[in-house]
Coordinates of C-alpha atoms and ligand atoms in Angstrom, one line a residue:
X1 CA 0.0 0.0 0.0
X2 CA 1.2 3.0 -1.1
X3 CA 2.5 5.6 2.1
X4 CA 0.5 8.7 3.5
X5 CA 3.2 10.7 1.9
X6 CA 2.4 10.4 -1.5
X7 CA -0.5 11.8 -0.6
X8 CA 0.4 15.3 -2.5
X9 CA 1.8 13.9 -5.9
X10 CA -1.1 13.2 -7.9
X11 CA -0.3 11.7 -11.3
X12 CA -1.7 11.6 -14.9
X13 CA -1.6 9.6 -18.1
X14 CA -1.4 11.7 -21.0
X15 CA -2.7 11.8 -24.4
X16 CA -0.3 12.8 -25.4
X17 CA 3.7 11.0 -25.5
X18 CA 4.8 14.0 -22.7
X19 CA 2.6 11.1 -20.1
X20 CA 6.0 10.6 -18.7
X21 CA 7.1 13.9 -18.7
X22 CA 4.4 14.9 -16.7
X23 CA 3.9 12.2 -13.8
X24 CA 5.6 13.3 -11.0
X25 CA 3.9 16.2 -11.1
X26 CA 1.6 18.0 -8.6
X27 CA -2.0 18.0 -10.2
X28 CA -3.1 21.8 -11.7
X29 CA -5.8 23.1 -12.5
X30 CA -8.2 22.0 -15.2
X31 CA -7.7 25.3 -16.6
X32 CA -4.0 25.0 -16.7
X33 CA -3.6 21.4 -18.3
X34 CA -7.0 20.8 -20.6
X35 CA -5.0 17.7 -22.5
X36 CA -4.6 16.0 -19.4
X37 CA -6.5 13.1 -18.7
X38 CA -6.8 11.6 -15.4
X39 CA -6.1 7.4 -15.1
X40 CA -9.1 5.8 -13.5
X41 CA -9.2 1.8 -12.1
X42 CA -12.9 0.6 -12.3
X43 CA -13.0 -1.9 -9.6
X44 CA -15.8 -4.8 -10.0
X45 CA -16.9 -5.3 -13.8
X46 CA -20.5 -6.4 -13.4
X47 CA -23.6 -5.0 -14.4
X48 CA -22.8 -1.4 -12.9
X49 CA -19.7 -1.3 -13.6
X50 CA -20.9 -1.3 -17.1
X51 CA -22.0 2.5 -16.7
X52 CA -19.1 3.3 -14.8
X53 CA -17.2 2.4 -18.0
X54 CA -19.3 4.4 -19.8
X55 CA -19.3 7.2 -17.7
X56 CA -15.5 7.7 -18.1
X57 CA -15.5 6.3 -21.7
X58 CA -17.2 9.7 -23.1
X59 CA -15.4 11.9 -20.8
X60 CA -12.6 13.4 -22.3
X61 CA -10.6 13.9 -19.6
X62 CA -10.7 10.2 -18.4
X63 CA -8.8 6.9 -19.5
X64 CA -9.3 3.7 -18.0
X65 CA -6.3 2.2 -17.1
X66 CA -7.6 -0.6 -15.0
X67 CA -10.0 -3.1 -14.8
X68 CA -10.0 -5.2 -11.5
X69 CA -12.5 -8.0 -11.2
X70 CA -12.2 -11.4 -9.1
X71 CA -14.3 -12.9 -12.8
X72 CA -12.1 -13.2 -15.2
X73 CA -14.6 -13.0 -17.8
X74 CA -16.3 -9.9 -16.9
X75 CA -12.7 -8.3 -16.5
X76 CA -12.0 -9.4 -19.8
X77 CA -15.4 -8.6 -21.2
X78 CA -15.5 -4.8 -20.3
X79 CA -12.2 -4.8 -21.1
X80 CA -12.3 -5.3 -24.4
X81 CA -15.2 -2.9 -24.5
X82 CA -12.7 -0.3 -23.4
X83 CA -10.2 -1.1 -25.7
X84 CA -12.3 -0.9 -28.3
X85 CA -13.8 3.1 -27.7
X86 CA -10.3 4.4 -26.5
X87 CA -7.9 2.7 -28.1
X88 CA -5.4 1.1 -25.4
X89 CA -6.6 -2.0 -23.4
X90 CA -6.7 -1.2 -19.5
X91 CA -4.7 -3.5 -17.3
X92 CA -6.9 -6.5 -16.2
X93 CA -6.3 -7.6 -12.8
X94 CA -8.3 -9.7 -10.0
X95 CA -6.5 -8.0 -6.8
X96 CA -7.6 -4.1 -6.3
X97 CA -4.0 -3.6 -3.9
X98 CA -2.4 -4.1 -7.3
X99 CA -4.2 -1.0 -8.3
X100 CA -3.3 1.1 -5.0
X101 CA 0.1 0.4 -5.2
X102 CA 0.6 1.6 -8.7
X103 CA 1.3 5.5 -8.5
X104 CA -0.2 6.4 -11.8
X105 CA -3.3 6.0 -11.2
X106 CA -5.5 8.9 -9.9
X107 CA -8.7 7.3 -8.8
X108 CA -11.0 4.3 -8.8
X109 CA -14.2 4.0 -9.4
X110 CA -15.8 1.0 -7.3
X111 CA -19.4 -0.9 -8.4
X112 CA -18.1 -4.0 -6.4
X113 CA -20.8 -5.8 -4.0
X114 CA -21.6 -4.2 -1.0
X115 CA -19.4 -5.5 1.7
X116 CA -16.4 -4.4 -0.2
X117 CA -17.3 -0.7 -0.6
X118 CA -15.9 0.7 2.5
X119 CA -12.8 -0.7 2.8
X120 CA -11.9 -1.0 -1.0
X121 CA -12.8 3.2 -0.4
X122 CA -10.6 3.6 2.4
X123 CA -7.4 1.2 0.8
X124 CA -8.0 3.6 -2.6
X125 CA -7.7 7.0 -0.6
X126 CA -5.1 5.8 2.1
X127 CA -2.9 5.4 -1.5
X128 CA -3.9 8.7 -2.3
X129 CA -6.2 7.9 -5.2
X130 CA -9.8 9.7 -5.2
X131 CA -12.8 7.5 -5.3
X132 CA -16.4 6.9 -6.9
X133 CA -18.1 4.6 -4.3
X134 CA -21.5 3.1 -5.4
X135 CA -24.4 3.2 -3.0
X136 CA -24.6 2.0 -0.3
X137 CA -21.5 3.2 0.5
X138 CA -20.6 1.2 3.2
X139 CA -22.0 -2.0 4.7
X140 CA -22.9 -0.9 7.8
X141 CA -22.4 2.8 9.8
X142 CA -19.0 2.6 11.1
X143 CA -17.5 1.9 7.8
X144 CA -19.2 5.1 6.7
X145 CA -17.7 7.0 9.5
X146 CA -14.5 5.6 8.3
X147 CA -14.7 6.5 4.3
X148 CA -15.6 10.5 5.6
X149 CA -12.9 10.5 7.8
X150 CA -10.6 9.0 4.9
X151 CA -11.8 11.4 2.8
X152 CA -10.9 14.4 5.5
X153 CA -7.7 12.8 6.6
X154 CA -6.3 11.9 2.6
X155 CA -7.6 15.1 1.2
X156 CA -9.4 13.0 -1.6
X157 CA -12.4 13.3 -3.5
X158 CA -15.2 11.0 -2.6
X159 CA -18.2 10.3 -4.2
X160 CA -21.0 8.5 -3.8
X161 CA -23.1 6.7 -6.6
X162 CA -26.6 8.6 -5.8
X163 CA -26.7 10.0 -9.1
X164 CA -30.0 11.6 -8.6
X165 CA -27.8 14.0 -6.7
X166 CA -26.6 15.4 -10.1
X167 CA -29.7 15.7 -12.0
X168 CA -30.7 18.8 -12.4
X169 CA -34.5 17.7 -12.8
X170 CA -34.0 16.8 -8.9
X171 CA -31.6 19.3 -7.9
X172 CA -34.5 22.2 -9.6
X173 CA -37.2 20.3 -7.5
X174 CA -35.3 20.4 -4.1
X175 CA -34.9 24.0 -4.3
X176 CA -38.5 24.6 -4.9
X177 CA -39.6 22.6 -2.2
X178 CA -37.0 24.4 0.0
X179 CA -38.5 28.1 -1.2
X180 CA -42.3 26.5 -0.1
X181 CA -43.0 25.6 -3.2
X182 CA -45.4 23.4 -1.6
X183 CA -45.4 25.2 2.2
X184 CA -44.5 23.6 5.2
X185 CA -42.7 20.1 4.4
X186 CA -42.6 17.6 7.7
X187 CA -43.0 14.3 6.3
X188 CA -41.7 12.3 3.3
X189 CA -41.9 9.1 2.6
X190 CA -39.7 6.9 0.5
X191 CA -41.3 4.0 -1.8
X192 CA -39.7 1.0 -3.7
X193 CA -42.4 -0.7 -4.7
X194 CA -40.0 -3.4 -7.0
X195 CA -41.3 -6.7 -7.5
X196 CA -38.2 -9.3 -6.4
X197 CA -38.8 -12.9 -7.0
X198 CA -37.6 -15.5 -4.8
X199 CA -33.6 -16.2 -5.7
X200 CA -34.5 -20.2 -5.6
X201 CA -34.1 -22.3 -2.6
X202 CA -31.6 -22.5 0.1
X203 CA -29.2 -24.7 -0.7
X204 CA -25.8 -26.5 -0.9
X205 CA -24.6 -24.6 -4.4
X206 CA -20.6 -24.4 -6.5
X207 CA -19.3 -21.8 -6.5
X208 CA -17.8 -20.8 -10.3
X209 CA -14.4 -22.6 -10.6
X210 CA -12.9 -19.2 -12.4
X211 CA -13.9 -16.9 -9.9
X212 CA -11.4 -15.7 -6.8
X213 CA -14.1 -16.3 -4.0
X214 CA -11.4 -15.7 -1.4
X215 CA -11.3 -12.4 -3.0
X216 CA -15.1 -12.0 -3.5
X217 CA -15.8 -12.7 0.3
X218 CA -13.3 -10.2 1.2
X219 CA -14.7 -8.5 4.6
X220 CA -17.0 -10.8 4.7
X221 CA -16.8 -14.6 6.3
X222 CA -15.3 -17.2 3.8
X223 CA -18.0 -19.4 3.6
X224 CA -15.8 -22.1 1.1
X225 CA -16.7 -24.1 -0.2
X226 CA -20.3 -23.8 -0.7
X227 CA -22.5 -21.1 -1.7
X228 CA -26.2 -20.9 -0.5
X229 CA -27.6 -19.0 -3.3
X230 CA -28.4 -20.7 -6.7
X231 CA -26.8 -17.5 -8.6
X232 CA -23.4 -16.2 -8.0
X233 CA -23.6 -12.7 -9.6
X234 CA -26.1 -10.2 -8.2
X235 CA -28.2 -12.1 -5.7
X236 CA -26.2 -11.6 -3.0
X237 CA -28.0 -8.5 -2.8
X238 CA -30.7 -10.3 -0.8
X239 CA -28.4 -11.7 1.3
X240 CA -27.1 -9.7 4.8
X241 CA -23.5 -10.2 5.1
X242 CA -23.1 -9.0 1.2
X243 CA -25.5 -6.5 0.6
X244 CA -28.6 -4.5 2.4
X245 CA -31.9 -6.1 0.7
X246 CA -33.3 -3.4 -1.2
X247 CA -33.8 -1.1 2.1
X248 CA -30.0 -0.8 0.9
X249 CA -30.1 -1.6 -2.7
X250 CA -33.0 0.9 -4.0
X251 CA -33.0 2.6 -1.0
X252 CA -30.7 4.8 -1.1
X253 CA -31.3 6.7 -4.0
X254 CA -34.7 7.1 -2.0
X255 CA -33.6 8.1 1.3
X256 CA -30.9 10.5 -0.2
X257 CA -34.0 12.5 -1.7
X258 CA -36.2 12.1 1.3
X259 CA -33.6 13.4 3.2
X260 CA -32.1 16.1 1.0
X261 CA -35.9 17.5 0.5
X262 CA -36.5 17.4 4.2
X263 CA -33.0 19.3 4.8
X264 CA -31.9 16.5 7.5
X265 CA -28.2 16.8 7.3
X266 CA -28.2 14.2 10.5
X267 CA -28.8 10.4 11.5
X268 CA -32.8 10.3 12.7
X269 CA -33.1 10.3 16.9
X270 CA -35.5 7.3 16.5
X271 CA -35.8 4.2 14.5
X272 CA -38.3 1.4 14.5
X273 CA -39.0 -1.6 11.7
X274 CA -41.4 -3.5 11.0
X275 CA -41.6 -6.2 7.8
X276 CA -40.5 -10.2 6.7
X277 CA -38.9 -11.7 3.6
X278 CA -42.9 -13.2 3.2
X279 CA -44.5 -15.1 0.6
X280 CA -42.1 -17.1 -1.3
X281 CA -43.8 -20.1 0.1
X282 CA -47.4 -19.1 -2.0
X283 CA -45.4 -17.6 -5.0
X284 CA -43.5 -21.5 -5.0
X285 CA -46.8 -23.6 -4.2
X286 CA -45.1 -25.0 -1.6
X287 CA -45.4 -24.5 2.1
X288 CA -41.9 -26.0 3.0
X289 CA -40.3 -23.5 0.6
X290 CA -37.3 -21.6 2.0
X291 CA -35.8 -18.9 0.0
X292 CA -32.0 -18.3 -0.7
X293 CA -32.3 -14.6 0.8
X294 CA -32.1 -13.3 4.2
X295 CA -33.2 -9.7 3.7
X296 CA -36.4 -8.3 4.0
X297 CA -39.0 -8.4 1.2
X298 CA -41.6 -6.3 2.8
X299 CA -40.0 -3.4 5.1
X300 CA -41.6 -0.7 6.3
X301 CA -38.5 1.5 8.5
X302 CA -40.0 4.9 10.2
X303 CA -37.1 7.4 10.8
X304 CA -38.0 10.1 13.4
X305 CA -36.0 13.0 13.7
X306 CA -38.0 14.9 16.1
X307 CA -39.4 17.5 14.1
X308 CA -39.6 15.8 10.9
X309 CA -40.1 12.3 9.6
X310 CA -39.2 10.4 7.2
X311 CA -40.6 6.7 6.6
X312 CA -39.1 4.2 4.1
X313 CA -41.3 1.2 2.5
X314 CA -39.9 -2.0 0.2
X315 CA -42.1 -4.0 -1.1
X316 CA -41.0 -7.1 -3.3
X317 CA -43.8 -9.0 -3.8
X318 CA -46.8 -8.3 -6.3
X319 CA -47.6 -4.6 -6.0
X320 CA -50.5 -4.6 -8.3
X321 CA -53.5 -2.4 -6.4
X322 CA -51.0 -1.9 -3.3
X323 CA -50.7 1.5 -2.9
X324 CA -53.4 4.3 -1.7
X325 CA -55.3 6.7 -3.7
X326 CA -52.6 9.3 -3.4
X327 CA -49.9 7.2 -4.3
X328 CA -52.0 6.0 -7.2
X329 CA -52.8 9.4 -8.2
X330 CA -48.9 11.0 -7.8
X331 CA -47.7 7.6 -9.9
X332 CA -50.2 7.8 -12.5
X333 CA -51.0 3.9 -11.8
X334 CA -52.5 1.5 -9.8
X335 CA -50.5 -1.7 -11.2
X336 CA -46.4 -2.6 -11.5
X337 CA -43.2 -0.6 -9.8
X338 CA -43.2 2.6 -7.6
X339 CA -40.0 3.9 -6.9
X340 CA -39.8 7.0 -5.5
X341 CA -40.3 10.3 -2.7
X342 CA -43.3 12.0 -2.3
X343 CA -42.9 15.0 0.1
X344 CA -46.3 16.0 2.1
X345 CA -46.6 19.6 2.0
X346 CA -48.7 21.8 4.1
X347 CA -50.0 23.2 0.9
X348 CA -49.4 20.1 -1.7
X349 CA -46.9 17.3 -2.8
X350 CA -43.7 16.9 -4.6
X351 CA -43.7 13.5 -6.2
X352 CA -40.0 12.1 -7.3
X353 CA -41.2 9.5 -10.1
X354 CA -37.7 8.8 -11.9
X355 CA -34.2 9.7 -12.0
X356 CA -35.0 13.1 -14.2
X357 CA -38.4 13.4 -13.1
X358 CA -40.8 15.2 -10.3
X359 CA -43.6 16.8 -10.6
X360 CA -45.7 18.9 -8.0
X361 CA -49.5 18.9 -7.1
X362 CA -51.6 21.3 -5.1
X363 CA -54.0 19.9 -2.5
X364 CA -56.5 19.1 -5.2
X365 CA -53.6 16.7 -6.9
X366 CA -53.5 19.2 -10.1
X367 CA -50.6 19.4 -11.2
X368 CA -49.1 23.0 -11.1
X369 CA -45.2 21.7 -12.0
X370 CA -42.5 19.1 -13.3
X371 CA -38.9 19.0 -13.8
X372 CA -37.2 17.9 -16.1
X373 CA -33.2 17.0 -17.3
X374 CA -30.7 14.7 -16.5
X375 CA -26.9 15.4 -16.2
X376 CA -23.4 13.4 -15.9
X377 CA -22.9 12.2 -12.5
X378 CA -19.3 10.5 -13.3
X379 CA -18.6 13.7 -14.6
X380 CA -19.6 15.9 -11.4
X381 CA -16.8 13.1 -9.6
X382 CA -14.1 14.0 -12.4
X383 CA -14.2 17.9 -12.0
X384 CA -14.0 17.5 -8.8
X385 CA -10.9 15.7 -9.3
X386 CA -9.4 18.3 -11.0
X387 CA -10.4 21.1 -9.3
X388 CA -9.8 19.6 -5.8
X389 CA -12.9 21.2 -4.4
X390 CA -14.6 18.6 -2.4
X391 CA -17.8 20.9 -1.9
X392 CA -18.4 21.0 -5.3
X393 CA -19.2 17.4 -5.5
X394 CA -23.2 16.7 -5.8
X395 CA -23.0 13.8 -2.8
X396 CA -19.7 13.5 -0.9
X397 CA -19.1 11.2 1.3
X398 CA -21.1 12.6 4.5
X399 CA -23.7 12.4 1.7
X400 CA -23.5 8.9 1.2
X401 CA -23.1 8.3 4.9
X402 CA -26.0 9.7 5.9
X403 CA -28.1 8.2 3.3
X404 CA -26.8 4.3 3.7
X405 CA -26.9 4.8 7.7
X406 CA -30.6 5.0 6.8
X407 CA -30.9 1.8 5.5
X408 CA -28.6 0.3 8.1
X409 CA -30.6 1.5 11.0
X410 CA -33.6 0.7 9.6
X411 CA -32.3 -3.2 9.0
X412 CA -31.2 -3.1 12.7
X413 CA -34.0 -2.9 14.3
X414 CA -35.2 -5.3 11.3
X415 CA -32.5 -7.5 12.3
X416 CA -33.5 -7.7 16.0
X417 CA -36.9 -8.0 15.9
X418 CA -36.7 -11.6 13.8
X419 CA -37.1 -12.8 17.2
X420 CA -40.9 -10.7 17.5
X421 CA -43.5 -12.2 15.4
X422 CA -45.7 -9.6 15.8
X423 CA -49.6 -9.5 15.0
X424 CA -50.3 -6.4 13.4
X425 CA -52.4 -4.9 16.0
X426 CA -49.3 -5.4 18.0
X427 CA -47.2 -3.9 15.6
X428 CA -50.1 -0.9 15.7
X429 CA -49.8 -0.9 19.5
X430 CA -46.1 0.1 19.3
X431 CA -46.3 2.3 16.2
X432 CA -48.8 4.5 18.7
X433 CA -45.5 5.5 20.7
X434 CA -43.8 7.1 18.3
X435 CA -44.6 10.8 18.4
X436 CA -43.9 10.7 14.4
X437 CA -46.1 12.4 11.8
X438 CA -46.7 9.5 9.6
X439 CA -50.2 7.7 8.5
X440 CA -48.9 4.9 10.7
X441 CA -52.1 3.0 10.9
X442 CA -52.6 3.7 7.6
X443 CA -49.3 2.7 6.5
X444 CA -49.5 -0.8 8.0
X445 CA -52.9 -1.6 7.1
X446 CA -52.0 -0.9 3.5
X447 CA -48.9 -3.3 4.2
X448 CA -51.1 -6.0 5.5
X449 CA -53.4 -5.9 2.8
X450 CA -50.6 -6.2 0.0
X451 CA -49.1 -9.5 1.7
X452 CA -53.0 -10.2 2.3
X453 CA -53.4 -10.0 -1.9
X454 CA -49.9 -11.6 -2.3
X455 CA -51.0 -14.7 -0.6
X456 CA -49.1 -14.2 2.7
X457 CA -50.6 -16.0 5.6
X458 CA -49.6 -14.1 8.4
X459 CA -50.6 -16.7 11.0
X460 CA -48.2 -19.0 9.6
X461 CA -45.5 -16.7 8.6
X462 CA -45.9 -13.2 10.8
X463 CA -44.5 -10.2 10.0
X464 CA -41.8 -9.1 12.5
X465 CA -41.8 -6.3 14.6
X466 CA -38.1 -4.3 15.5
X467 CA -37.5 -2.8 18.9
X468 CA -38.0 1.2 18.9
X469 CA -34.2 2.2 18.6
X470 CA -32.9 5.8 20.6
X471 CA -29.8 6.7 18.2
X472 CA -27.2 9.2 18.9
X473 CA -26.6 11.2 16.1
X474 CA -23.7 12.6 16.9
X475 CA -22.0 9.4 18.6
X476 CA -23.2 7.2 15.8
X477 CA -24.2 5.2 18.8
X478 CA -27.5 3.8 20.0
X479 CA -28.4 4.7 23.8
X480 CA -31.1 2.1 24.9
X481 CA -30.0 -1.4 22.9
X482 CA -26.6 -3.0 23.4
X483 CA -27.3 -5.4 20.7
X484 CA -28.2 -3.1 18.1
X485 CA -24.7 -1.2 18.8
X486 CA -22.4 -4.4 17.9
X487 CA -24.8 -4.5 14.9
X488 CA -23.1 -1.2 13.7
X489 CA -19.9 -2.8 12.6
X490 CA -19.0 -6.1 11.7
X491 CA -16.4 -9.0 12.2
X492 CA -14.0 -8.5 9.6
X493 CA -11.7 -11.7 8.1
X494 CA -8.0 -11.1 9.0
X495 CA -6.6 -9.3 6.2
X496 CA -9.8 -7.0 5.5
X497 CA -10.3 -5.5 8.4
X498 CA -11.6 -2.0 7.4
X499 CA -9.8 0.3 9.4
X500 CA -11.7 3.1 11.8
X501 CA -10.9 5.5 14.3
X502 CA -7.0 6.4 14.7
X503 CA -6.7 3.6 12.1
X504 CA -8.2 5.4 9.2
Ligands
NAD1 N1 -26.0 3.9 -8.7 C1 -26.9 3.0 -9.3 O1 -27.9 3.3 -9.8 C2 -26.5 1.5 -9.2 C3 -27.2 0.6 -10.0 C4 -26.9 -0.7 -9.9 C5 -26.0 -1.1 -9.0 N2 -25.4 -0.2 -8.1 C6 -24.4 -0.7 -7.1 O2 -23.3 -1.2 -7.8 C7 -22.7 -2.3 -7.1 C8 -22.6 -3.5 -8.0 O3 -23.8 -3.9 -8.5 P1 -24.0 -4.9 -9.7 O4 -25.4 -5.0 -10.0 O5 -23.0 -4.5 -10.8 O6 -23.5 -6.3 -9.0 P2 -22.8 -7.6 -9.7 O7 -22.8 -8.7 -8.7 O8 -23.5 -7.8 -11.0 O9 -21.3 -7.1 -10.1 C9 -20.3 -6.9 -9.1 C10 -19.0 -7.2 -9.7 O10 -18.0 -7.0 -8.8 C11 -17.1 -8.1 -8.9 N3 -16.3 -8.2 -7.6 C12 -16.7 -8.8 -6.4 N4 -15.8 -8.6 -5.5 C13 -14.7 -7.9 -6.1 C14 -13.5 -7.5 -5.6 N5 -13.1 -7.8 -4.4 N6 -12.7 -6.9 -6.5 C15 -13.1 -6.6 -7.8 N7 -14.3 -7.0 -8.3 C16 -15.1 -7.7 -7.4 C17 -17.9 -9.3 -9.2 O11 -17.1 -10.3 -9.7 C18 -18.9 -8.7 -10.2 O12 -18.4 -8.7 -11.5 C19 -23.7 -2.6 -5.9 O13 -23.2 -2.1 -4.7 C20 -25.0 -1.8 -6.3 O14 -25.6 -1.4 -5.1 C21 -25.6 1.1 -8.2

């Protein structure tokens, strides 16, 4: 790993012959050097790391020089991709520390799985490179804290993968809502309404002879030689010690707006959870079925900051006729996906429907604006690269903190309450103690209904019911559960230990 020291020599590849010329030097302005072209390692090749490719692909101030996936294929795939648009085939190689300690390059830009976010952030900016972290940026909340206080303590330029923060169709909206557009905002609430199938049965599965699975599992334990899920690629998504369910998948994007909109620069002061990974069994036929996944299916996570809240509902199964007349109304539908924020104003809504897309109702639901317009989020990461102005990235890494602490939080109190099956008039009995602003009855008889419809037969399989966590925002600690605290790290395999505190 490369030293603390080099911290200050930033390094380029050229387009033109001078590259060598030229690579010791101390980075300029963008100004100063317009041929220059920063050397960027895209770390994990999969589906998203497709559009990373493509986002530095068309920007002319980026090469790829790297390629780092633990599938050789994909590696080989994309890169062939790149060597075809710019000419020169990156390096492919399955070991991202190969990357760090090479000087020349000047950032990485990670779509790995989950788990390895945090600490493939901090490794990148502890060599000095900059770094594009998908969402969620971490795995949990103290690898969060670590990647800002890498960030701080490297000097380096971290973004997070919540593009909507570049758009300006969202960026216009925000400032609206934030001049009253729609009056008084208190509540938001955060939908993803994305139909999941089961990912097949738990099971006893190979795992692909090509891939580096020692690699792959990285933070994570090294469960060789077996994998549980049926598909090796993506699915770990839906399971906890890789990724977040879709409270951390989705999510994200969600919260980030919910939060933004509200102007709740903070962890909430309360969190409570409610939800199951429910009806696989009726979706099979088959009341032995057990699904692959771990994560919640159905998830409804309430987020109380005192004076404002903010609630966050997943729903995988069917969501056909789930939602409420508003909801209907706002999404122009009744049937399929709803992803999204709607913010409840004191004189209307503001509906987020897509990535460049909102559009604003008064009471009556007319609609009396949209915006419109997307923009180049990859981009907003590069210029900050050159410019070395941290504040003019669109979502930093505080940003992406903030936002993936939502969904960790939430999934604690998830996590913990496994152990409550819960009937829902006693999940309604402790939704009544939280001083919150939502629909809460509302809210959860709309949730009962859709796993009602779904086939879900909450006798049998109950919905689950998390204990009402007290978090410290400034701490990062909770103050009335000891479990839930060891739930904000992780045990880390010797070797990937993501560093935090003094270690950073
Ligand atoms: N911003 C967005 O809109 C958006 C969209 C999709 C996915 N994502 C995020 O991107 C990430 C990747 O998602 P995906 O759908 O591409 O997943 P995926 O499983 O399809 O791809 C992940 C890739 O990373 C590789 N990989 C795993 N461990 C690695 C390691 N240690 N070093 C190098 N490569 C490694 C895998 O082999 C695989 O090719 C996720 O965190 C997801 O949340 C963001």
């Amino acid at each position: 790993m490369a030293s603390a020291n080099h911290l200050n020599r930033r390094h380029f590849v050229m387009a033109t012959s001078a590259a060598a010329a030229l690579a010791a030097a101390p980075r300029r302005s963008l100004a100063q050097s317009a041929n220059e072209q920063m050397s960027v390692a895209v770390i994990g090749a999969g589906g998203r790391g497709g559009s990373h490719v493509q986002g530095y692909l068309k920007n002319p101030k980026t090469r790829i020089t790297y390629v780092v996936d633990i599938d050789p294929k994909a590696a080989a795939n994309r890169a062939g991709q790149i060597e075809e648009a710019q000419g020169t085939r990156p390096e492919v190689v399955a070991d991202m520390r190969r990357v760090f300690d090479d000087k020349s390059v000047d950032a990485i830009s990670t779509a790995t799985p989950n788990h390895w976010h945090a600490l493939c952030g901090v490794w990148a900016m502890q060599a000095g490179k900059d770094a594009y972290i998908e969402k969620p940026i971490c795995h949990n909340i103290a690898e969060g804290r670590a990647l800002v206080e890498a960030a701080k303590k490297y000097n380096r330029i971290c973004q997070v993968g919540t593009q909507c923060r570049s758009q300006p169709a969202i960026i216009e909206a925000m400032k609206w809502l934030h001049d009253g557009g729609i009056g008084e905002v208190n509540f938001a609430r955060g939908l993803c309404y994305k139909r999941r199938k089961s990912i097949g049965p738990l099971g006893d599965y190979e795992i692909p002879k090509e891939v580096d699975f020692n690699l792959w599992s990285g933070p994570a334990p090294y469960t060789d030689p077996k994998l549980t899920r049926q598909r090796f690629h993506y699915d770990w998504h839906w399971q906890r010690l890789y990724g977040n369910g879709d409270s951390g998948n989705q999510g994200p994007h969600q919260t980030d707006i919910a939060r933004w909109g509200l102007g709740v620069e903070r962890h909430p002061n309360r969190i409570l959870t409610y939800g199951g990974r429910l009806g696989y069994k009726a979706e099979r036929n088959d009341p032995n079925y057990v699904d692959a996944g771990d994560t919640a299916n159905t998830e409804v996570s309430i987020f109380d900051y005192g004076d404002k809240c903010l609630v966050f509902e997943t729903r995988g199964l069917s969501v056909d006729n789930s939602a409420d007349e508003l909801l209907n109304k706002l999404f122009k539908s009744t049937r399929g996906n709803k992803i999204g924020v709607v913010f409840y104003g004191s004189e209307g809504y503001l509906a987020q429907l897509s990535y460049n897309k909102c559009i604003a109702y008064d009471k009556d639901l007319n609609e009396i604006k949209t915006f419109g317009g997307g923009a180049d989020h990859f981009g907003n990461f590069v210029d900050g690269c050159f410019s070395r102005d941290s504040s003019s990235l669109s979502s930093d890494a505080m940003c992406g903190h903030l936002s993936a602490g939502l969904s960790h939080l939430g999934n604690i109190s998830y996590y913990l309450g496994e152990s409550n099956p819960s009937s829902p008039d006693e999940i309604q009995a402790a939704l009544s103690k939280i001083p919150s602003m939502d629909d809460d009855e509302a809210t959860l008889s709309r949730t009962v209904q859709h796993l009602k419809d779904n086939g879900v037969d909450l006798e049998a399989t109950p919905l689950s019911l998390g204990p009402m966590l007290e978090f410290d925002p400034e701490q990062e600690k909770f103050t009335n559960n000891d479990a839930a605290n060891e739930l904000l790290t992780r045990e880390y395999r010797e070797g990937f230990e993501c560093p935090t505190g003094d270690k950073v």
